[in-house]
CSV table of C-alpha atoms in Angstrom, one decimal:
chain,number,residue,atom,x,y,z
K,843,SER,CA,-2.6,3.7,-30.3
K,844,SER,CA,-3.8,3.2,-26.7
K,845,THR,CA,-0.6,1.4,-25.8
K,846,TRP,CA,1.5,4.3,-27.0
K,847,TRP,CA,-0.6,6.8,-25.0
K,848,HIS,CA,-0.3,4.6,-21.9
K,849,PHE,CA,3.5,4.4,-22.2
K,850,LYS,CA,3.7,8.2,-22.7
K,851,ALA,CA,1.5,8.7,-19.6
K,852,PHE,CA,3.7,6.4,-17.6
K,853,ILE,CA,6.8,8.3,-18.6
K,854,LEU,CA,5.2,11.6,-17.8
K,855,THR,CA,4.2,10.3,-14.4
K,856,GLU,CA,7.8,9.3,-13.7
K,857,LEU,CA,8.9,12.8,-14.7
K,858,ASP,CA,6.3,14.3,-12.3
K,859,ARG,CA,4.5,16.0,-15.1
K,860,LYS,CA,1.2,14.9,-13.7
K,861,GLU,CA,-1.3,17.1,-15.6
K,862,GLU,CA,0.2,16.0,-18.9
K,863,ALA,CA,0.2,12.4,-17.7
K,864,LEU,CA,-3.4,12.6,-16.8
K,865,ALA,CA,-4.2,14.0,-20.3
K,866,ALA,CA,-2.3,11.1,-21.8
K,867,PHE,CA,-4.2,8.5,-19.7
K,868,ASN,CA,-7.4,10.1,-20.9
K,869,GLU,CA,-6.3,9.7,-24.5
K,870,ALA,CA,-5.4,6.1,-23.9
K,871,ILE,CA,-8.9,5.5,-22.3
K,872,GLY,CA,-10.6,7.3,-25.2
K,873,GLN,CA,-9.0,4.9,-27.6
K,874,ASN,CA,-9.5,1.8,-25.5
K,875,PRO,CA,-12.1,2.4,-22.7
K,876,GLU,CA,-12.2,-1.3,-21.8
K,877,ASP,CA,-8.5,-1.5,-20.7
K,878,ILE,CA,-8.7,-1.8,-16.9
K,879,GLY,CA,-5.0,-0.9,-16.5
K,880,ASN,CA,-5.5,2.6,-17.8
K,881,TRP,CA,-8.3,3.2,-15.4
K,882,GLN,CA,-6.2,1.9,-12.5
K,883,TRP,CA,-3.2,4.0,-13.4
K,884,LYS,CA,-5.4,7.1,-13.9
K,885,ALA,CA,-7.0,6.5,-10.4
K,886,SER,CA,-3.7,6.2,-8.6
K,887,LEU,CA,-2.4,9.3,-10.4
K,888,LEU,CA,-5.4,11.3,-9.3
K,889,VAL,CA,-4.8,10.1,-5.7
K,890,GLU,CA,-1.2,11.5,-6.0
K,891,MET,CA,-2.7,14.7,-7.2
K,892,LYS,CA,-5.1,14.7,-4.2
K,893,ARG,CA,-8.1,14.7,-6.5
K,894,TYR,CA,-9.8,11.9,-4.5
K,895,ASN,CA,-13.4,12.2,-5.8
K,896,GLU,CA,-12.2,11.8,-9.4
K,897,SER,CA,-10.0,8.9,-8.4
K,898,LEU,CA,-13.0,7.1,-6.9
K,899,GLU,CA,-14.9,7.4,-10.2
K,900,ALA,CA,-11.9,5.8,-12.0
K,901,TYR,CA,-11.6,3.0,-9.3
K,902,ASP,CA,-15.3,2.3,-9.8
K,903,LYS,CA,-14.8,2.0,-13.5
K,904,ALA,CA,-11.9,-0.4,-12.9
K,905,ILE,CA,-14.0,-2.5,-10.6
K,906,GLU,CA,-16.8,-2.6,-13.2
K,907,LEU,CA,-14.3,-3.8,-15.9
K,908,ALA,CA,-12.4,-6.3,-13.7
K,909,ALA,CA,-13.1,-10.0,-14.5
K,910,GLU,CA,-15.2,-11.7,-11.8
K,911,ASN,CA,-12.6,-14.5,-11.6
K,912,ASN,CA,-9.6,-12.2,-11.1
K,913,THR,CA,-10.0,-12.0,-7.4
K,914,GLU,CA,-6.5,-10.5,-6.8
K,915,GLU,CA,-7.0,-7.6,-9.1
K,916,LEU,CA,-10.4,-6.9,-7.6
K,917,ALA,CA,-9.1,-7.1,-4.1
K,918,GLN,CA,-6.3,-4.6,-4.9
K,919,THR,CA,-8.7,-2.2,-6.6
K,920,TRP,CA,-11.1,-2.3,-3.6
K,921,PHE,CA,-8.2,-1.7,-1.3
K,922,SER,CA,-7.1,1.3,-3.3
K,923,LYS,CA,-10.6,2.6,-3.4
K,924,ALA,CA,-10.9,2.2,0.4
K,925,SER,CA,-7.7,4.2,0.9
K,926,ALA,CA,-9.0,7.0,-1.3
K,927,LEU,CA,-12.4,7.0,0.6
K,928,ASN,CA,-10.4,7.4,3.8
K,929,LYS,CA,-8.6,10.4,2.4
K,930,THR,CA,-12.0,12.1,1.7
K,931,GLY,CA,-13.2,11.4,5.3
K,932,ARG,CA,-15.8,8.9,4.2
K,933,ASN,CA,-14.7,6.4,6.8
K,934,GLU,CA,-17.7,4.1,6.9
K,935,GLU,CA,-17.7,3.6,3.2
K,936,ALA,CA,-13.9,3.0,3.5
K,937,THR,CA,-14.5,0.3,6.1
K,938,ASP,CA,-17.0,-1.4,3.8
K,939,ALA,CA,-14.5,-1.2,0.9
K,940,PHE,CA,-11.7,-2.7,3.1
K,941,GLN,CA,-14.1,-5.5,4.1
K,942,ARG,CA,-14.8,-6.2,0.4
K,943,SER,CA,-11.1,-6.3,-0.2
K,944,LEU,CA,-10.4,-8.6,2.7
K,945,LYS,CA,-13.1,-11.1,1.5
K,946,LEU,CA,-11.5,-11.1,-2.0
K,947,TYR,CA,-8.0,-11.6,-0.6
K,948,ASP,CA,-9.3,-14.6,1.4
K,949,GLU,CA,-10.7,-16.1,-1.8
K,950,ALA,CA,-7.4,-15.4,-3.6
K,951,ILE,CA,-5.4,-17.0,-0.8
K,952,ALA,CA,-7.6,-20.0,-0.8
K,953,GLU,CA,-6.8,-20.4,-4.6
K,954,ASN,CA,-3.1,-19.8,-4.0
K,955,PRO,CA,-2.1,-20.4,-0.4
K,956,GLY,CA,1.6,-20.2,-1.0
K,957,ASP,CA,1.6,-16.6,-2.5
K,958,VAL,CA,3.4,-14.4,0.1
K,959,SER,CA,2.3,-11.2,-1.7
K,960,LEU,CA,-1.3,-12.1,-1.1
K,961,LEU,CA,-0.7,-12.7,2.6
K,962,GLU,CA,1.2,-9.3,2.8
K,963,ALA,CA,-1.8,-7.6,1.2
K,964,LYS,CA,-4.2,-9.3,3.6
K,965,GLY,CA,-2.1,-8.0,6.5
K,966,ARG,CA,-2.3,-4.5,5.1
K,967,VAL,CA,-6.1,-4.7,4.9
K,968,LEU,CA,-6.3,-6.0,8.5
K,969,PHE,CA,-4.1,-3.2,9.6
K,970,ASN,CA,-6.4,-0.6,7.9
K,971,LEU,CA,-9.4,-2.3,9.6
K,972,GLU,CA,-7.5,-1.8,13.0
K,973,ARG,CA,-7.4,-5.6,13.5
K,974,TYR,CA,-3.8,-5.3,14.6
K,975,ASP,CA,-3.4,-8.6,16.4
K,976,GLU,CA,-4.7,-10.5,13.3
K,977,ALA,CA,-2.3,-8.5,11.1
K,978,ILE,CA,0.7,-9.5,13.4
K,979,ALA,CA,-0.4,-13.1,13.2
K,980,ILE,CA,-0.2,-12.9,9.4
K,981,TYR,CA,3.2,-11.2,9.5
K,982,ASP,CA,4.5,-13.9,11.9
K,983,HIS,CA,3.3,-16.6,9.5
K,984,ILE,CA,5.1,-14.9,6.6
K,985,LEU,CA,8.4,-14.6,8.6
K,986,GLU,CA,8.1,-18.3,9.7
K,987,THR,CA,7.5,-19.7,6.3
K,988,THR,CA,9.8,-17.5,4.1
K,989,PRO,CA,13.3,-19.0,3.9
K,990,SER,CA,15.6,-16.8,6.0
K,991,VAL,CA,18.9,-18.1,4.6
K,992,GLU,CA,19.0,-14.9,2.5
K,993,PRO,CA,16.6,-12.4,4.0
K,994,ARG,CA,15.1,-10.3,1.2
K,995,LEU,CA,12.5,-7.7,0.4
K,996,THR,CA,9.7,-9.8,1.9
K,997,HIS,CA,11.4,-9.8,5.3
K,998,ILE,CA,12.1,-6.1,5.2
K,999,THR,CA,8.6,-5.0,4.3
K,1000,THR,CA,7.1,-7.5,6.8
K,1001,TRP,CA,9.3,-6.3,9.6
K,1002,ILE,CA,8.2,-2.7,8.9
K,1003,ALA,CA,4.5,-3.7,8.7
K,1004,ARG,CA,4.8,-5.7,11.9
K,1005,GLY,CA,6.5,-2.7,13.5
K,1006,ASP,CA,3.5,-0.5,12.5
K,1007,ALA,CA,1.0,-2.9,13.9
K,1008,LEU,CA,2.9,-3.2,17.2
K,1009,ARG,CA,3.2,0.6,17.4
K,1010,ALA,CA,-0.6,0.9,16.9
K,1011,LEU,CA,-1.0,-1.4,19.9
K,1012,GLY,CA,1.4,0.8,22.0
K,1013,ARG,CA,4.1,-1.9,22.0
K,1014,ASN,CA,6.8,0.6,21.0
K,1015,GLU,CA,9.8,-1.3,22.4
K,1016,GLU,CA,8.9,-4.3,20.2
K,1017,ALA,CA,8.2,-2.0,17.3
K,1018,LEU,CA,11.7,-0.5,17.6
K,1019,GLU,CA,13.2,-4.0,17.2
K,1020,GLU,CA,11.3,-4.6,14.0
K,1021,TYR,CA,12.2,-1.3,12.4
K,1022,ASN,CA,15.9,-1.8,13.4
K,1023,LYS,CA,15.9,-5.2,11.7
K,1024,ALA,CA,14.6,-3.6,8.5
K,1025,ILE,CA,17.1,-0.7,8.6
K,1026,ASP,CA,20.0,-3.1,9.3
K,1027,MET,CA,19.0,-5.1,6.2
K,1028,SER,CA,18.4,-2.1,4.0
K,1029,PRO,CA,18.6,1.6,5.2
K,1030,ASN,CA,16.8,3.0,2.2
K,1031,PHE,CA,13.2,2.5,3.4
K,1032,SER,CA,11.7,5.8,4.5
K,1033,THR,CA,8.7,4.0,6.1
K,1034,ALA,CA,11.2,2.1,8.5
K,1035,TRP,CA,12.8,5.3,9.6
K,1036,HIS,CA,9.5,7.0,10.0
K,1037,GLY,CA,8.1,4.2,12.1
K,1038,LEU,CA,11.4,4.1,14.2
K,1039,GLY,CA,11.1,7.9,14.8
K,1040,GLU,CA,7.5,7.6,15.9
K,1041,ALA,CA,8.2,4.7,18.2
K,1042,GLN,CA,11.2,6.6,19.7
K,1043,ARG,CA,9.1,9.7,20.2
K,1044,ALA,CA,6.4,7.6,22.0
K,1045,LEU,CA,9.2,6.2,24.3
K,1046,GLY,CA,10.5,9.7,25.1
K,1047,GLN,CA,13.7,9.4,23.0
K,1048,THR,CA,13.2,12.9,21.6
K,1049,HIS,CA,16.6,13.4,20.1
K,1050,ASN,CA,16.8,10.0,18.4
K,1051,ALA,CA,13.2,10.5,17.2
K,1052,SER,CA,14.0,13.8,15.5
K,1053,MET,CA,17.0,12.3,13.8
K,1054,SER,CA,15.1,9.3,12.5
K,1055,LEU,CA,12.2,11.4,11.3
K,1056,LEU,CA,14.6,13.7,9.5
K,1057,VAL,CA,16.2,10.6,7.7
K,1058,ALA,CA,12.7,9.5,6.7
K,1059,GLN,CA,11.9,12.9,5.3
K,1060,LYS,CA,15.2,13.0,3.3
K,1061,LEU,CA,14.3,9.6,1.9
K,1062,GLY,CA,11.1,11.0,0.6
K,1063,TYR,CA,8.6,9.8,3.3
K,1064,GLU,CA,5.0,10.8,2.6
K,1065,GLU,CA,1.9,10.0,4.7
């Protein structure tokens, strides 16, 4: 069945047997071509394999199948497509796709204003559109409105994202503070160590930077 092939493909992906996983996703799609999930998983696997043009075809199919009223799913798929377009150097098309994603996230947030994951996602889109100040404003809002009695994953990922936006604006000292907050809370995020290393390098802290970037690499950081 399609579900069995999807499960097999997922396991093979986890085992890093990408070609076999791709074949399994194709089997799943062959048995149930209307299942949007299989197209999305296939697209993201093709991105991992750096087969970006094929991934774009799969994202287009997922967008075609997505229900008009599922704004969050559409927003995420447009975001993923935009990222793949960037990888192929089609930057203008990527910008258009990010704009589509942003509009859809705004609609989703209007429907569900308390959903922090939607706000985080909007922040990511704004960052990719180089609208860094607006992204920071979103991250500030998340940190102000999320209970801080027990800081959790939301705080960590938001500190890292806020650090990235500050670093993009050249505000490296402030970025350092954000990355350090995230690392103090959980030292296992490669993105925090990478951001810390880049901020340290920009501030001329060469030795610290090389150490931080090495930790990021050891934790599996990938661009």
